[in-house]
Amino acid sequence: MRNQPKYHFIKNTIYALKGLKDIIKTENSFKIELSLFFISIPILFFLDTTLTNKILLFATLGLVLLTEAMNSAIERAVDLVTLEHQKMAGMAKDAGSAAVFISIIIALTTWILIVLNSFNII
């Protein structure tokens, strides 16, 4: 049986915001990616492209933040189990980092292609 309290929208929102606050406070990578997210948002309004492309650009930025948050969760869970160097623990952390890397590649590729297309370069 799971140790899970009954679902409550307000409490769950508070837990989520608490987790977000903690990640912002403790994870440098997340801070950098969040800063780039907020710097990039105004560009969406001035970029001459379709609404669909703007949604794609926004979504890819969100994807990076999402995968970084998941990577932080993986790292913390692994550290909770063991602080000693374990091969499988390192592999789990590396897999989380790979997910972040992939999301960044997806975001960069999407942004480059859409921005170049909006300037009729491609």
XYZ file of C-alpha atoms in Angstrom:
122
model
C 0.000 0.000 0.000
C 1.320 3.446 -0.919
C 1.992 6.130 1.651
C -0.030 8.738 -0.189
C -2.477 11.233 1.306
C -5.890 11.841 -0.251
C -5.734 14.133 -3.300
C -6.316 17.789 -2.472
C -5.831 20.380 -5.215
C -4.675 23.238 -2.956
C -2.270 21.090 -0.931
C -0.840 19.487 -4.078
C -0.339 22.924 -5.630
C 1.483 24.045 -2.480
C 3.716 20.950 -2.645
C 4.480 21.634 -6.318
C 5.353 25.271 -5.634
C 7.501 24.199 -2.679
C 9.393 21.816 -4.973
C 9.781 24.508 -7.639
C 11.074 26.985 -5.068
C 13.579 24.435 -3.793
C 14.846 23.592 -7.288
C 15.243 27.281 -8.124
C 17.095 27.827 -4.853
C 19.450 24.840 -5.081
C 19.977 23.871 -8.723
C 22.272 26.139 -10.753
C 21.402 24.486 -14.064
C 17.710 25.110 -13.447
C 18.406 28.766 -12.617
C 20.293 29.214 -15.895
C 17.594 27.465 -17.923
C 14.835 29.423 -16.188
C 16.669 32.679 -16.948
C 16.953 31.696 -20.623
C 13.256 30.816 -20.583
C 12.277 34.285 -19.356
C 14.710 36.004 -21.723
C 13.291 34.036 -24.669
C 9.600 34.678 -23.948
C 9.612 38.290 -25.231
C 11.258 37.084 -28.446
C 8.147 34.988 -29.107
C 5.992 38.112 -29.272
C 8.224 39.874 -31.794
C 9.130 36.893 -33.950
C 7.326 36.937 -37.302
C 6.056 33.367 -37.407
C 2.837 31.420 -37.019
C 1.063 30.846 -33.731
C 1.822 27.140 -34.092
C 5.547 27.869 -34.345
C 5.361 30.155 -31.310
C 3.660 27.397 -29.344
C 6.399 24.967 -30.431
C 9.095 27.392 -29.312
C 7.391 27.885 -25.951
C 6.868 24.144 -25.502
C 10.508 23.309 -26.214
C 11.622 25.824 -23.586
C 9.197 24.245 -21.128
C 10.502 20.793 -22.064
C 14.004 21.796 -20.946
C 12.690 23.006 -17.574
C 10.594 19.872 -17.175
C 13.474 17.502 -17.872
C 15.794 19.470 -15.582
C 13.246 19.176 -12.772
C 12.948 15.429 -13.398
C 16.741 15.112 -13.459
C 16.917 16.872 -10.095
C 14.346 14.433 -8.709
C 16.372 11.470 -9.990
C 19.583 12.836 -8.490
C 17.951 13.460 -5.118
C 16.329 10.028 -5.013
C 19.647 8.369 -5.871
C 21.458 10.415 -3.211
C 18.799 9.397 -0.693
C 19.605 5.740 -1.338
C 23.385 6.096 -1.303
C 26.001 8.816 -1.143
C 28.734 6.294 -1.957
C 29.847 5.947 -5.553
C 27.805 3.122 -7.055
C 27.900 2.201 -10.734
C 24.104 1.946 -11.081
C 23.578 5.200 -9.175
C 25.956 6.949 -11.569
C 24.166 5.399 -14.540
C 20.805 6.649 -13.257
C 22.182 10.158 -12.825
C 23.818 10.036 -16.266
C 20.527 8.960 -17.827
C 18.801 11.947 -16.222
C 21.508 14.235 -17.542
C 21.132 12.685 -20.990
C 17.411 13.503 -20.917
C 18.230 17.148 -20.180
C 20.820 17.177 -22.961
C 18.333 15.732 -25.448
C 15.693 18.307 -24.476
C 18.219 21.107 -24.992
C 19.145 19.724 -28.447
C 15.434 19.568 -29.359
C 14.903 23.149 -28.147
C 17.966 24.524 -29.942
C 17.138 22.759 -33.197
C 13.530 23.949 -33.081
C 14.534 27.536 -32.297
C 17.236 27.649 -34.981
C 14.963 26.249 -37.692
C 11.968 28.450 -36.849
C 14.020 31.636 -36.422
C 15.899 31.046 -39.674
C 12.619 30.321 -41.437
C 11.013 33.486 -40.048
C 13.846 35.509 -41.636
C 13.431 33.543 -44.903
C 16.928 32.116 -44.589
C 15.690 28.549 -45.044
